[in-house]
Structures are given as structure tokens and as C-alpha cells.
PDB file of C-alpha atoms in Angstrom:
ATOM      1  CA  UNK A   1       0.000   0.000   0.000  1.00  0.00           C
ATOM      2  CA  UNK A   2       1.287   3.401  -0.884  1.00  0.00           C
ATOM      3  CA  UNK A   3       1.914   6.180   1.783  1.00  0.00           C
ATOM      4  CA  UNK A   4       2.119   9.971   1.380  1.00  0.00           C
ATOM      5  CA  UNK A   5       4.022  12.345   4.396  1.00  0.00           C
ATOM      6  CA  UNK A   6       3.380  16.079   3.437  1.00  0.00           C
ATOM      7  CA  UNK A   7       5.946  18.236   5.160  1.00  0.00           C
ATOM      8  CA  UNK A   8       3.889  22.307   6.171  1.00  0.00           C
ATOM      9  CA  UNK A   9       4.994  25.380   7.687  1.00  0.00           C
ATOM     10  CA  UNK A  10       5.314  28.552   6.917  1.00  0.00           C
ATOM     11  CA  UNK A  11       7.860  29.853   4.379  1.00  0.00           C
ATOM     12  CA  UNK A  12      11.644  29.684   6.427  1.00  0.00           C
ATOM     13  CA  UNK A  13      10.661  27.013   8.138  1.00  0.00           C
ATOM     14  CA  UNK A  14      12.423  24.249   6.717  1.00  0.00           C
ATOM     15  CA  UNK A  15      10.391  22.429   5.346  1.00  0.00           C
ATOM     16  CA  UNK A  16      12.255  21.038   2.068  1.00  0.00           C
ATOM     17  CA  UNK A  17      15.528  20.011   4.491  1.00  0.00           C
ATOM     18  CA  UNK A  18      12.729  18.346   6.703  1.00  0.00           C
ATOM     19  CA  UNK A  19      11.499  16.328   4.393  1.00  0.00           C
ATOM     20  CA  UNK A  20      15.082  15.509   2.745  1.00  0.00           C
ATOM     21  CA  UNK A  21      15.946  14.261   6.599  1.00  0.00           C
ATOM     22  CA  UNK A  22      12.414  12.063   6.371  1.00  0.00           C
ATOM     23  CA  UNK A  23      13.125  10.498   3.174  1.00  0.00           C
ATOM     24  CA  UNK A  24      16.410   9.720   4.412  1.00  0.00           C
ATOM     25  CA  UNK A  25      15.034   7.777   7.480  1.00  0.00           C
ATOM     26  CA  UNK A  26      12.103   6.345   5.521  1.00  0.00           C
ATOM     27  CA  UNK A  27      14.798   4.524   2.931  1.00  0.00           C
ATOM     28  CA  UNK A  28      17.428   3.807   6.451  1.00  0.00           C
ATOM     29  CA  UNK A  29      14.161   1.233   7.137  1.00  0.00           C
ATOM     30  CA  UNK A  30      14.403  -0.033   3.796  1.00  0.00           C
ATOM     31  CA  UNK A  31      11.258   1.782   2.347  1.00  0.00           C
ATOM     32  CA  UNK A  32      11.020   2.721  -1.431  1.00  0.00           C
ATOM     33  CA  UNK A  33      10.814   6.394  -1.230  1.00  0.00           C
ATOM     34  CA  UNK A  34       9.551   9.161  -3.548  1.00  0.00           C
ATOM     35  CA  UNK A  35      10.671  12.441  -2.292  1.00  0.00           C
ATOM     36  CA  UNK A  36       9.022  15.655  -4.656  1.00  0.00           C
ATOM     37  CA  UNK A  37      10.771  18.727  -3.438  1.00  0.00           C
ATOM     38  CA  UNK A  38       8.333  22.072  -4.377  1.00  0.00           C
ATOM     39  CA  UNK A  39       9.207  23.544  -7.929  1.00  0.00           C
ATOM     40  CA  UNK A  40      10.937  20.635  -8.818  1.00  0.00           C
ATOM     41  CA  UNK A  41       8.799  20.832 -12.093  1.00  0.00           C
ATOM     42  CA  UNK A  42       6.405  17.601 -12.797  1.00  0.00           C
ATOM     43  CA  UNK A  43       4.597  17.411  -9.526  1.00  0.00           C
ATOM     44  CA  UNK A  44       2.212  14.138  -9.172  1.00  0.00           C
ATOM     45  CA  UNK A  45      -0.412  15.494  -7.330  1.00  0.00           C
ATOM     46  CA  UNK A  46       0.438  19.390  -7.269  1.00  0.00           C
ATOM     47  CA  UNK A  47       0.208  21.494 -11.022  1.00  0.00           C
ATOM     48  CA  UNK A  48       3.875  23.570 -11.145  1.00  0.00           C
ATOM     49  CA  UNK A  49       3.811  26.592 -13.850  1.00  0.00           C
ATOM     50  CA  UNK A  50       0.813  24.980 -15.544  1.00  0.00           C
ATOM     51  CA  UNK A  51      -2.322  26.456 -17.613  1.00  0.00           C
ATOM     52  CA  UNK A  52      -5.601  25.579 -18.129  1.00  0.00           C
ATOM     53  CA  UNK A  53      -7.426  25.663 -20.555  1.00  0.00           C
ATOM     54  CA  UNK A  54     -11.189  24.939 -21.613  1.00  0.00           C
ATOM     55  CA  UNK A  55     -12.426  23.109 -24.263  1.00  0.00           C
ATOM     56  CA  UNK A  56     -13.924  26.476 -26.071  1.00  0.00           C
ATOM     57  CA  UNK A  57     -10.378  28.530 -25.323  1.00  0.00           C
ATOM     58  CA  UNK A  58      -8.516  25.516 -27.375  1.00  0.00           C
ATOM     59  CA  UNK A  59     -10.666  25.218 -30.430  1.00  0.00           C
ATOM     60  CA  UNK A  60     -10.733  29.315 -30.114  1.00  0.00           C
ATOM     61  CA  UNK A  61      -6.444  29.592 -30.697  1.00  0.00           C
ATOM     62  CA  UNK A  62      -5.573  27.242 -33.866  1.00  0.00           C
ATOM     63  CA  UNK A  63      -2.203  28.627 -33.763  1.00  0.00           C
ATOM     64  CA  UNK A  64      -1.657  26.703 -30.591  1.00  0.00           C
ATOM     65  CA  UNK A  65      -4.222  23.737 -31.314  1.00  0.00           C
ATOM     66  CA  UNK A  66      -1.141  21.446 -32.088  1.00  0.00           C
ATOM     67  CA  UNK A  67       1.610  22.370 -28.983  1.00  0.00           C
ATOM     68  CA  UNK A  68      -1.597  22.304 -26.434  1.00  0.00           C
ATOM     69  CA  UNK A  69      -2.708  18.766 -28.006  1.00  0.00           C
ATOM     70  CA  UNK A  70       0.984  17.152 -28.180  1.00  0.00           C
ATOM     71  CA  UNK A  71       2.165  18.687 -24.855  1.00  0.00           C
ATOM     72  CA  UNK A  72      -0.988  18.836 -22.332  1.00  0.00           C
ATOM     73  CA  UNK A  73      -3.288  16.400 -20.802  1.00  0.00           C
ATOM     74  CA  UNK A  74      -6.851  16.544 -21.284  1.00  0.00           C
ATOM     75  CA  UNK A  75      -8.234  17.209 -17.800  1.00  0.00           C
ATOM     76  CA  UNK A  76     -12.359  17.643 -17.160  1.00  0.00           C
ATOM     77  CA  UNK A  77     -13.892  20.040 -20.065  1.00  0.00           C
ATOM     78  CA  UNK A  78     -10.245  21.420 -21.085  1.00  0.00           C
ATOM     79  CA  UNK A  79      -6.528  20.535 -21.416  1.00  0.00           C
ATOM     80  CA  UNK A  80      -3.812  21.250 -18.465  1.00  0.00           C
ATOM     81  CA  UNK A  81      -0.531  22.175 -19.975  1.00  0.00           C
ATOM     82  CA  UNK A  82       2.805  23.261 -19.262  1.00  0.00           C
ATOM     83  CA  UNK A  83       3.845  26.425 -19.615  1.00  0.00           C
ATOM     84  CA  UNK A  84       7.829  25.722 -19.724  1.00  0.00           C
ATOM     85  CA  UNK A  85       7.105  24.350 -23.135  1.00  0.00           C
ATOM     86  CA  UNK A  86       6.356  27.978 -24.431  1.00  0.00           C
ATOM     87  CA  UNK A  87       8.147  31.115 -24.746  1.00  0.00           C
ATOM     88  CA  UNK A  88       7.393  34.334 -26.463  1.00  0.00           C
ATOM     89  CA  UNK A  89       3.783  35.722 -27.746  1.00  0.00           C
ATOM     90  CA  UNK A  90       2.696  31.699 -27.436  1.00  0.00           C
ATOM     91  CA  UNK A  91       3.792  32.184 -23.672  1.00  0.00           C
ATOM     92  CA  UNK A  92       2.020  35.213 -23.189  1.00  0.00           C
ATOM     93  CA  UNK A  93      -1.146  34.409 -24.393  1.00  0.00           C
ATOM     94  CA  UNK A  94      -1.283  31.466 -21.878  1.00  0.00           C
ATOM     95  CA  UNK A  95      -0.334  33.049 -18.857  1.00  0.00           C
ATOM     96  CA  UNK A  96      -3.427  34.580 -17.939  1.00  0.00           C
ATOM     97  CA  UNK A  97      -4.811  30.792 -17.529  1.00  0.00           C
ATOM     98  CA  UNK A  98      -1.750  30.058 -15.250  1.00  0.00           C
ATOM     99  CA  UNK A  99      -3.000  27.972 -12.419  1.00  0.00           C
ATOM    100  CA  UNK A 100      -2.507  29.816  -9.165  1.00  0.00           C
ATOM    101  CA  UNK A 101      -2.014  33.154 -10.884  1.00  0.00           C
ATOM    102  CA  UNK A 102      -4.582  33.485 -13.540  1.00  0.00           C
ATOM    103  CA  UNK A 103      -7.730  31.438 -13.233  1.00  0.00           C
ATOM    104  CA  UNK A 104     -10.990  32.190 -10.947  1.00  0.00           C
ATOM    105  CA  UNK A 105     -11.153  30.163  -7.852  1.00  0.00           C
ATOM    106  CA  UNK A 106     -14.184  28.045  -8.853  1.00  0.00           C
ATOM    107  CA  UNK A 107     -12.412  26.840 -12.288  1.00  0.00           C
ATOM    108  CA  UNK A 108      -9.077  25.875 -10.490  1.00  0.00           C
ATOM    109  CA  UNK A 109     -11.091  24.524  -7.973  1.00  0.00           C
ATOM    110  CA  UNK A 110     -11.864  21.398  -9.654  1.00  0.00           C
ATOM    111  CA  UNK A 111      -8.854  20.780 -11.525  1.00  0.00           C
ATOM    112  CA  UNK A 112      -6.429  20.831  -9.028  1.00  0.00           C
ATOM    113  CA  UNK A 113      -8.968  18.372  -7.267  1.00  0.00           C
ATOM    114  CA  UNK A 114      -8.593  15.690  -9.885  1.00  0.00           C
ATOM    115  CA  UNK A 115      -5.374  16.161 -10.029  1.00  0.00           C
ATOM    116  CA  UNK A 116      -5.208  15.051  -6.666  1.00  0.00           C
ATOM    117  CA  UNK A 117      -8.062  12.363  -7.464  1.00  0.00           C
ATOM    118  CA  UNK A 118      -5.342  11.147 -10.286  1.00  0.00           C
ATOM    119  CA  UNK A 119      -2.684  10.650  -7.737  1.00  0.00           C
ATOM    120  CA  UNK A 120      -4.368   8.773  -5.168  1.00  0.00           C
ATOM    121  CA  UNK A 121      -5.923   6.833  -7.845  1.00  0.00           C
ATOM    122  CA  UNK A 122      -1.987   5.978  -9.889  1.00  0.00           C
ATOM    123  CA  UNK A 123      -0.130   5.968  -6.977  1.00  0.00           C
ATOM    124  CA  UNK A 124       2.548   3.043  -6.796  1.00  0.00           C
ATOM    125  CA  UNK A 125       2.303   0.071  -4.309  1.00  0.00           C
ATOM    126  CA  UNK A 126       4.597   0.025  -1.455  1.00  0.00           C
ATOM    127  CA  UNK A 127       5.583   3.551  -2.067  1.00  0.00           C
ATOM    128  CA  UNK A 128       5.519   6.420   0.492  1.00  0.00           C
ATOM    129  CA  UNK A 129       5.535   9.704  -0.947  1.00  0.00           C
ATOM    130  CA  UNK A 130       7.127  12.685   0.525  1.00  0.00           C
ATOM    131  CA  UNK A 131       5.780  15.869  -0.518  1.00  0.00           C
ATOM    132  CA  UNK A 132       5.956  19.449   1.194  1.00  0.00           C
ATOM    133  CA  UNK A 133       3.472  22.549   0.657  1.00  0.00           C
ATOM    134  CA  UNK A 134       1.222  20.838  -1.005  1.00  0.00           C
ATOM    135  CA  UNK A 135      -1.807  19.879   1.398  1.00  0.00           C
ATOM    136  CA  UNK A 136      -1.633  23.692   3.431  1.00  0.00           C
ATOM    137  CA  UNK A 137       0.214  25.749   1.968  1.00  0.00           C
ATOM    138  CA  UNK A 138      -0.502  26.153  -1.549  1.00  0.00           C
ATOM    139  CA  UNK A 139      -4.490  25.721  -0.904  1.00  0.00           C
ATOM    140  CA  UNK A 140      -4.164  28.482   1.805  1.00  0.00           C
ATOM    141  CA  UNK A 141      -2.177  30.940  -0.602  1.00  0.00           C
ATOM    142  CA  UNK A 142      -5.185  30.125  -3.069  1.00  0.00           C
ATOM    143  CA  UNK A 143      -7.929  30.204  -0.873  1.00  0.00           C
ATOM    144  CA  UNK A 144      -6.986  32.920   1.998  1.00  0.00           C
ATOM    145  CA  UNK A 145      -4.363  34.881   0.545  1.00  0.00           C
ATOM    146  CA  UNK A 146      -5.463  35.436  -2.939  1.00  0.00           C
ATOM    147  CA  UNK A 147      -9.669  35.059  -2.753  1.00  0.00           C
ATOM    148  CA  UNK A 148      -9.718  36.003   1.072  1.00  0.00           C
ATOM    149  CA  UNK A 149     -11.878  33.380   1.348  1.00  0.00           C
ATOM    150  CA  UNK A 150     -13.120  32.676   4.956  1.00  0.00           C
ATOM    151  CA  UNK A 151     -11.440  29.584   6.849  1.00  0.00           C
ATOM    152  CA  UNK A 152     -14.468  27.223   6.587  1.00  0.00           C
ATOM    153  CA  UNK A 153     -13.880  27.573   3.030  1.00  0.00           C
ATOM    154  CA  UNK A 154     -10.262  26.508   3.337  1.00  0.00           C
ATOM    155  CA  UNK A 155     -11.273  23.615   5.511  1.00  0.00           C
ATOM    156  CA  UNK A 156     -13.936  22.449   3.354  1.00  0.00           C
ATOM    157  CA  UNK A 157     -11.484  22.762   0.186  1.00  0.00           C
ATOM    158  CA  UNK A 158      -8.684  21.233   2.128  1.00  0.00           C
ATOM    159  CA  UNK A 159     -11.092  18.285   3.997  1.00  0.00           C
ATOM    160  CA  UNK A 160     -11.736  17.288   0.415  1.00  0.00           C
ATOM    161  CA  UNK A 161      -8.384  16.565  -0.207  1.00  0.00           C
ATOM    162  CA  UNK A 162      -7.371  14.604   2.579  1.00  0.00           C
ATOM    163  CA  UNK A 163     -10.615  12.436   1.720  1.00  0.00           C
ATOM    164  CA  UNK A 164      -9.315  12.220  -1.466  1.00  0.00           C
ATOM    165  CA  UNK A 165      -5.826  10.931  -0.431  1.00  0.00           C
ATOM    166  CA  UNK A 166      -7.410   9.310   2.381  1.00  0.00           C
ATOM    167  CA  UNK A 167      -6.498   5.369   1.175  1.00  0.00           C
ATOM    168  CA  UNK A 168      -2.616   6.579   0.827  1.00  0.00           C
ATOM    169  CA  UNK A 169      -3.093   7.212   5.205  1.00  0.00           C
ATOM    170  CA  UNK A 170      -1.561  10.906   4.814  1.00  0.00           C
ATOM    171  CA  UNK A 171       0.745  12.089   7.385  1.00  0.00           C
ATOM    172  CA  UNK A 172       1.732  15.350   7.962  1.00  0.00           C
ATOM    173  CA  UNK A 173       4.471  16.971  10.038  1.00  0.00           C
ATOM    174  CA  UNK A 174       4.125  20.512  10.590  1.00  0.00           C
ATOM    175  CA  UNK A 175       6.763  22.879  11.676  1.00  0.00           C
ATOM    176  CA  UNK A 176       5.592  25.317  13.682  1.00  0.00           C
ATOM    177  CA  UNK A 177       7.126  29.160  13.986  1.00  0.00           C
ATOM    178  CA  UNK A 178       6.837  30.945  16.486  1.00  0.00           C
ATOM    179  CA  UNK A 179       9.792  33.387  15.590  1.00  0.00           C
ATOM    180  CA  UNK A 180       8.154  34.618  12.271  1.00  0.00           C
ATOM    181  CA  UNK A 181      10.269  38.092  11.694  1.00  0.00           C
ATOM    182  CA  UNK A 182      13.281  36.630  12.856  1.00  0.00           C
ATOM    183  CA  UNK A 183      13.171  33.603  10.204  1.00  0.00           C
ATOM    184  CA  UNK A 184      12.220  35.820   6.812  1.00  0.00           C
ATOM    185  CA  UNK A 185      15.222  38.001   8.298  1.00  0.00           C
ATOM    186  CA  UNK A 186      17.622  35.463   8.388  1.00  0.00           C
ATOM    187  CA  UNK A 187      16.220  34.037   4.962  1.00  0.00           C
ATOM    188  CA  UNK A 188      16.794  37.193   3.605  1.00  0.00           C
ATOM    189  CA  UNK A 189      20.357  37.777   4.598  1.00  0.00           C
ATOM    190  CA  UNK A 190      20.469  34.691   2.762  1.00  0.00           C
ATOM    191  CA  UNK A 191      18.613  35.936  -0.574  1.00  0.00           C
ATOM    192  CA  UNK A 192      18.978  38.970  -2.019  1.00  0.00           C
ATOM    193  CA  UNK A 193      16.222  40.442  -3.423  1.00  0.00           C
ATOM    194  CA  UNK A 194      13.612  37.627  -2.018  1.00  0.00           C
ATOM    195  CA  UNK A 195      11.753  39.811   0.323  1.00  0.00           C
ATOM    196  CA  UNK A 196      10.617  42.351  -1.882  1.00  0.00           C
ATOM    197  CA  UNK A 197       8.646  40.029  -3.946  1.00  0.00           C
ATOM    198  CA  UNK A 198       7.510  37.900  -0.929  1.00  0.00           C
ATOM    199  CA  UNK A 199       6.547  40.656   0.902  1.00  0.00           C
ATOM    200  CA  UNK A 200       4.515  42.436  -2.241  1.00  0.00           C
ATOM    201  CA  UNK A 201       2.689  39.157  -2.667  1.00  0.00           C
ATOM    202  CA  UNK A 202       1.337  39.047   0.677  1.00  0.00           C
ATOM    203  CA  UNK A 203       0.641  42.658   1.306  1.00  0.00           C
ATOM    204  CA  UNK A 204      -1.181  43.202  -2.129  1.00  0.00           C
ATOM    205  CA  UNK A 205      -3.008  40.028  -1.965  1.00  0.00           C
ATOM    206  CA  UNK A 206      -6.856  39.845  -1.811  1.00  0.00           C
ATOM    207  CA  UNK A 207      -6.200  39.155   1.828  1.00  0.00           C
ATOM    208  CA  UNK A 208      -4.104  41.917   2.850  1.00  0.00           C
ATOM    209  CA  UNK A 209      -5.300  44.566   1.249  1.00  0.00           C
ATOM    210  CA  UNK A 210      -8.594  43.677   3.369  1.00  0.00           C
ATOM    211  CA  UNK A 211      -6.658  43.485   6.192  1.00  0.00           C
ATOM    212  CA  UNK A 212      -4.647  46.512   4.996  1.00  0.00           C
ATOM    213  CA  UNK A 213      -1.843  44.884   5.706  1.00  0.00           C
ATOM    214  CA  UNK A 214       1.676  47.070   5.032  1.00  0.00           C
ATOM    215  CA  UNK A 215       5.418  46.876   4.880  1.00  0.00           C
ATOM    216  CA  UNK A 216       7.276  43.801   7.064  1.00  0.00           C
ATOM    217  CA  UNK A 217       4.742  44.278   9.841  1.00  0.00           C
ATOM    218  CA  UNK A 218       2.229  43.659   7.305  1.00  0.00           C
ATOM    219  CA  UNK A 219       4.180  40.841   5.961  1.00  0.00           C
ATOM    220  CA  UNK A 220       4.464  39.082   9.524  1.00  0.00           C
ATOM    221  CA  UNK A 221       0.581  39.350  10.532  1.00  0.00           C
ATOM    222  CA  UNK A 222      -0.465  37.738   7.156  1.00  0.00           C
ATOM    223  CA  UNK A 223       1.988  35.112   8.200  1.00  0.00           C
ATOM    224  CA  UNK A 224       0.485  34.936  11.663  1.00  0.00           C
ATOM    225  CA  UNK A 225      -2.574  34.406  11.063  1.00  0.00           C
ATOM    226  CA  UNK A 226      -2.268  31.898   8.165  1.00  0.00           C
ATOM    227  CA  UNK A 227      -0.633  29.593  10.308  1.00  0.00           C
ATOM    228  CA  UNK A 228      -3.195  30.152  13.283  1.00  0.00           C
ATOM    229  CA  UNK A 229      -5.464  29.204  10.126  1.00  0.00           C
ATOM    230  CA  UNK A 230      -3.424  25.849   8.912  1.00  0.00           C
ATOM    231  CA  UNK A 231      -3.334  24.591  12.741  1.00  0.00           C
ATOM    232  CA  UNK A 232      -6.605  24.764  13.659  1.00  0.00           C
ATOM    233  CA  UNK A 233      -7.741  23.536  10.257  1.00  0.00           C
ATOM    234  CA  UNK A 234      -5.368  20.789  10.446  1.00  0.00           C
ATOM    235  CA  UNK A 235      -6.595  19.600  13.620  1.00  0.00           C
ATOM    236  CA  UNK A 236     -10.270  19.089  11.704  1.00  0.00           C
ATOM    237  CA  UNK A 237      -8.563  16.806   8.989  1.00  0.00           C
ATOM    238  CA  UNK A 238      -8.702  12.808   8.927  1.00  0.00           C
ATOM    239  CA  UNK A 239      -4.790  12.774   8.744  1.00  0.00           C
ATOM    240  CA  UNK A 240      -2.447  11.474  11.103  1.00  0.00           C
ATOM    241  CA  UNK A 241      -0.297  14.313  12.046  1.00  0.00           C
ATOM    242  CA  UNK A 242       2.540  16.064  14.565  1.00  0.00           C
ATOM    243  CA  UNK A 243       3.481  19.258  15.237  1.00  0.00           C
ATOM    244  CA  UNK A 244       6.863  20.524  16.304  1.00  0.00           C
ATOM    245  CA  UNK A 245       7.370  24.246  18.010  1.00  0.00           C
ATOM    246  CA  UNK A 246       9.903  25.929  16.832  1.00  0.00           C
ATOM    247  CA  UNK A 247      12.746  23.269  15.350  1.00  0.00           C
ATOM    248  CA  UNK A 248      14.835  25.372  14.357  1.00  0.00           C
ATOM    249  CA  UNK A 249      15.522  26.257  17.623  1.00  0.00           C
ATOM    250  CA  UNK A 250      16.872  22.676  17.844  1.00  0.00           C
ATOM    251  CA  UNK A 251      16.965  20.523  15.071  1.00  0.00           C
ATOM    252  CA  UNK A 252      18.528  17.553  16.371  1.00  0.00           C
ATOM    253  CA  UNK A 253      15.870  17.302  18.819  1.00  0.00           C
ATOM    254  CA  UNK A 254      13.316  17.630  16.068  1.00  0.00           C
ATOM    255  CA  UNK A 255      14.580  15.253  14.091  1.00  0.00           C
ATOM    256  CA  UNK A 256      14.824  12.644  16.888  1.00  0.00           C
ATOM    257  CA  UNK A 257      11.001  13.330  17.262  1.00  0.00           C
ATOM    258  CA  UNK A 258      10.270  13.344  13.271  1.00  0.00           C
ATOM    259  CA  UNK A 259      12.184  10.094  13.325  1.00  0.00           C
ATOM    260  CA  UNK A 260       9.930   8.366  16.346  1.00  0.00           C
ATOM    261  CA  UNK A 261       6.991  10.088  14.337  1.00  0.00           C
ATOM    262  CA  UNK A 262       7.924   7.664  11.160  1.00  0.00           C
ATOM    263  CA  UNK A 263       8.906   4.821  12.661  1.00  0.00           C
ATOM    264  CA  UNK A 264       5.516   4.620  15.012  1.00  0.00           C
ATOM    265  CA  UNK A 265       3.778   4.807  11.886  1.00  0.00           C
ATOM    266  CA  UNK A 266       5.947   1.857  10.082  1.00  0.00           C
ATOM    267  CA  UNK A 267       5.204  -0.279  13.480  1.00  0.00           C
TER     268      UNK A 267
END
């Protein structure tokens, strides 16, 4: 039977090394491991710089007919495709239906859905899966930060894929932060030029401009309350699931408790 860890947390919280470390442990027991880093490009159950596009858009741009056919997948009434495949005026004309950037909530709504319905459905036997982002994260930066949707929307949205995935036993390990500015400060020593564009993204979302929500104070509250969000939701899912304060406070000890975490679960 397949198995599928998912690895949250807000941004800086280190969440890709924390799911390397997992991985490592998971194949230490012998365990045939798929680890699927965020923007690593193909994605099984997560769409990474894809558009979509209906059935009417596709017959309506010829030009394209062929690279959408030969490249995408059909998907409900339209045809998911990658956008790395184009470049130019062909690239431009497909952004707007960029998934996570362009489309209305209630048409990516469904299609990242069965893309999730896909996964559960072709997943491979006796493998565990290790993703990160994927089951909090990117539905709350859809849901809340972008739509400012209220959180029993993101629960109901969010409920629906754990059901889903539900026959892979999910498993999440969430890193909690309690030391919000202090992490995106360090990050940023780390990566210049990262904060403007992280910060603009939160601050000019749906969400903050509600919440009217400016500069790195503006940044921090989003941040705050998003995870307040992602706990309590998470606590609602049918998912087995831990929560560590503050790990990178002390990572050794949070490893030695991801690594009882995993190993309960194997028992």
C-alpha cells in the first residue's frame, strides 16, 4: 500500500531540508521512497507553472491547437498544460490561464482536485511519498491569501483533499514558527532580493489589502494568522499528524522526534 508524508509550515521554516531528513530515514528502514521537493517541475499530485485551458479557449487559438494537443493532458472540459514548453507571444497568451495566478477560484477549484483524485488513484504500491506545501500551503495561498476566502472555506477545500488521499493514510508533520520576523530576516540575509517580492505578494493580496496589511509588519501578521489558520484547520482533517514548536531552535531534537513520528507509523 502506498503512503504519502506532506511536510507544512510557513515559508523559512524548513520544510524542504525536513522532508530531505524524512526520506532519508524512511529509505534507512528499507522503504522505497519518492521524495518531490516544491518547484521541482512535474509534480504528481500538485500542477507547477501549468495552464488551463477549456475546451472552447482551445478550439478558439488554432495557432496553438497542435503544442496544447501534443504537450498537455486533457483534464475535465479542457486541457492542463505546461507552460515551460512555451516562450514568447505563445507564452504570453497562456499566462493569464496560469494555475494559481490566472484562473478564478471556482475553475481551479476542480482541476487541481482531480489532479489530486489522479494521484491517489496511480499511486505506486509500497511507495511512500514525501511531498511538502502541497496539502496547506498552496491551498491556503489560493484560498486565503489570494480570494480572502473565509477559513471554513479553506477547511472544506482542504477536507476534500485529505478524503481524497485518504487510502494513501496521509501524514503530515508541521513545523511550527513561532519566531516569524526573525526567520524571513535570516532568509533574507540569505537571498537577495527575495523579500521584496515575498513581501509584495502578501501585502497586495486579496487578503491583505482587506486586512490593509503594510510593509514587514504587514508581511508578519499575514503570516500569523495563516498559520493560526493551517493549525486549527489541520486539527479538523482525517490525517495522522505532529506538530513541532519551533525546530529550528533545535533541530537535532526535532529530528529525533520526526524520526519516532515515522517509525511509530511503520510499526
Amino acid at each position: 500500500m502506498a503512503i504519502v508524508y506532506i511536510v507544512e509550515g510557513l515559508p523559512c521554516s524548513g520544510k524542504s531540508t525536513t522532508a530531505a531528513f524524512a526520506a532519508q530515514v524512511l529509505r534507512e528502514d528499507g522503504s522505497m521512497v519518492t521524495n518531490v521537493d516544491e518547484g521541482s517541475g512535474a509534480h504528481p499530485a500538485d500542477y507547477e507553472f501549468h495552464a488551463f485551458l477549456s475546451r472552447e479557449l482551445t478550439e478558439c487559438a488554432p495557432r496553438l491547437r497542435p503544442q496544447i494537443r501534443a504537450w498537455g493532458e486533457p483534464v475535465l472540459d479542457g486541457w492542463v498544460v505546461p507552460l515551460s514548453r512555451f516562450q514568447g507571444e505563445d507564452l504570453q497568451a497562456l499566462l493569464p490561464y496560469k494555475l494559481y495566478d490566472g484562473l478564478p477560484w471556482e475553475r481551479e477549484r476542480p482541476v487541481m482536485l482531480e489532479k489530486w483524485k489522479r494521484f491517489a488513484g496511480q499511486a505506486e504500491k509500497d511507495r511512500i511519498y514525501l511531498f511538502n506545501c502541497v496539502l496547506l500551503q498552496n491551498p491556503m495561498c489560493e484560498t486565503m491569501m489570494r480570494f480572502d476566502l473565509p477559513e471554513r472555506e479553506s477547511l472544506a477545500y482542504i477536507k476534500e483533499i485529505a478524503q481524497t488521499i485518504a487510502p494513501l493514510e496521509p501524514r503530515v508533520i508541521y513545523l511550527k514558527n513561532e519566531d516569524i520576523a526573525r526567520r524571513i530576516e535570516v532568509t533574507a540575509q540569505k537571498r537577495p532580493g527575495w523579500l521584496e517580492g515575498f513581501l509584495d505578494y502578501h501585502t497586495s493580496s486579496a487578503y491583505g489589502r482587506r486586512t490593509h496589511a503594510h510593509g514587514f509588519e504587514g508581511l508578519v501578521s499575514c503570516l500569523e494568522e495563516r498559520q493560526r489558520r493551517e493549525l486549527s484547520i489541520l486539527q479538523k482533517l482525517p490525517v495522522k499528524s505532529m506538530v513541532i514548536s519551533n525546530p529550528h531552535r533545535d533541530w537535532e531534537a526535532a529530528y529525533g522526534c520526526i524520526s519516532d513520528f515515522i517509525r511509530c507509523g511503520k510499526a
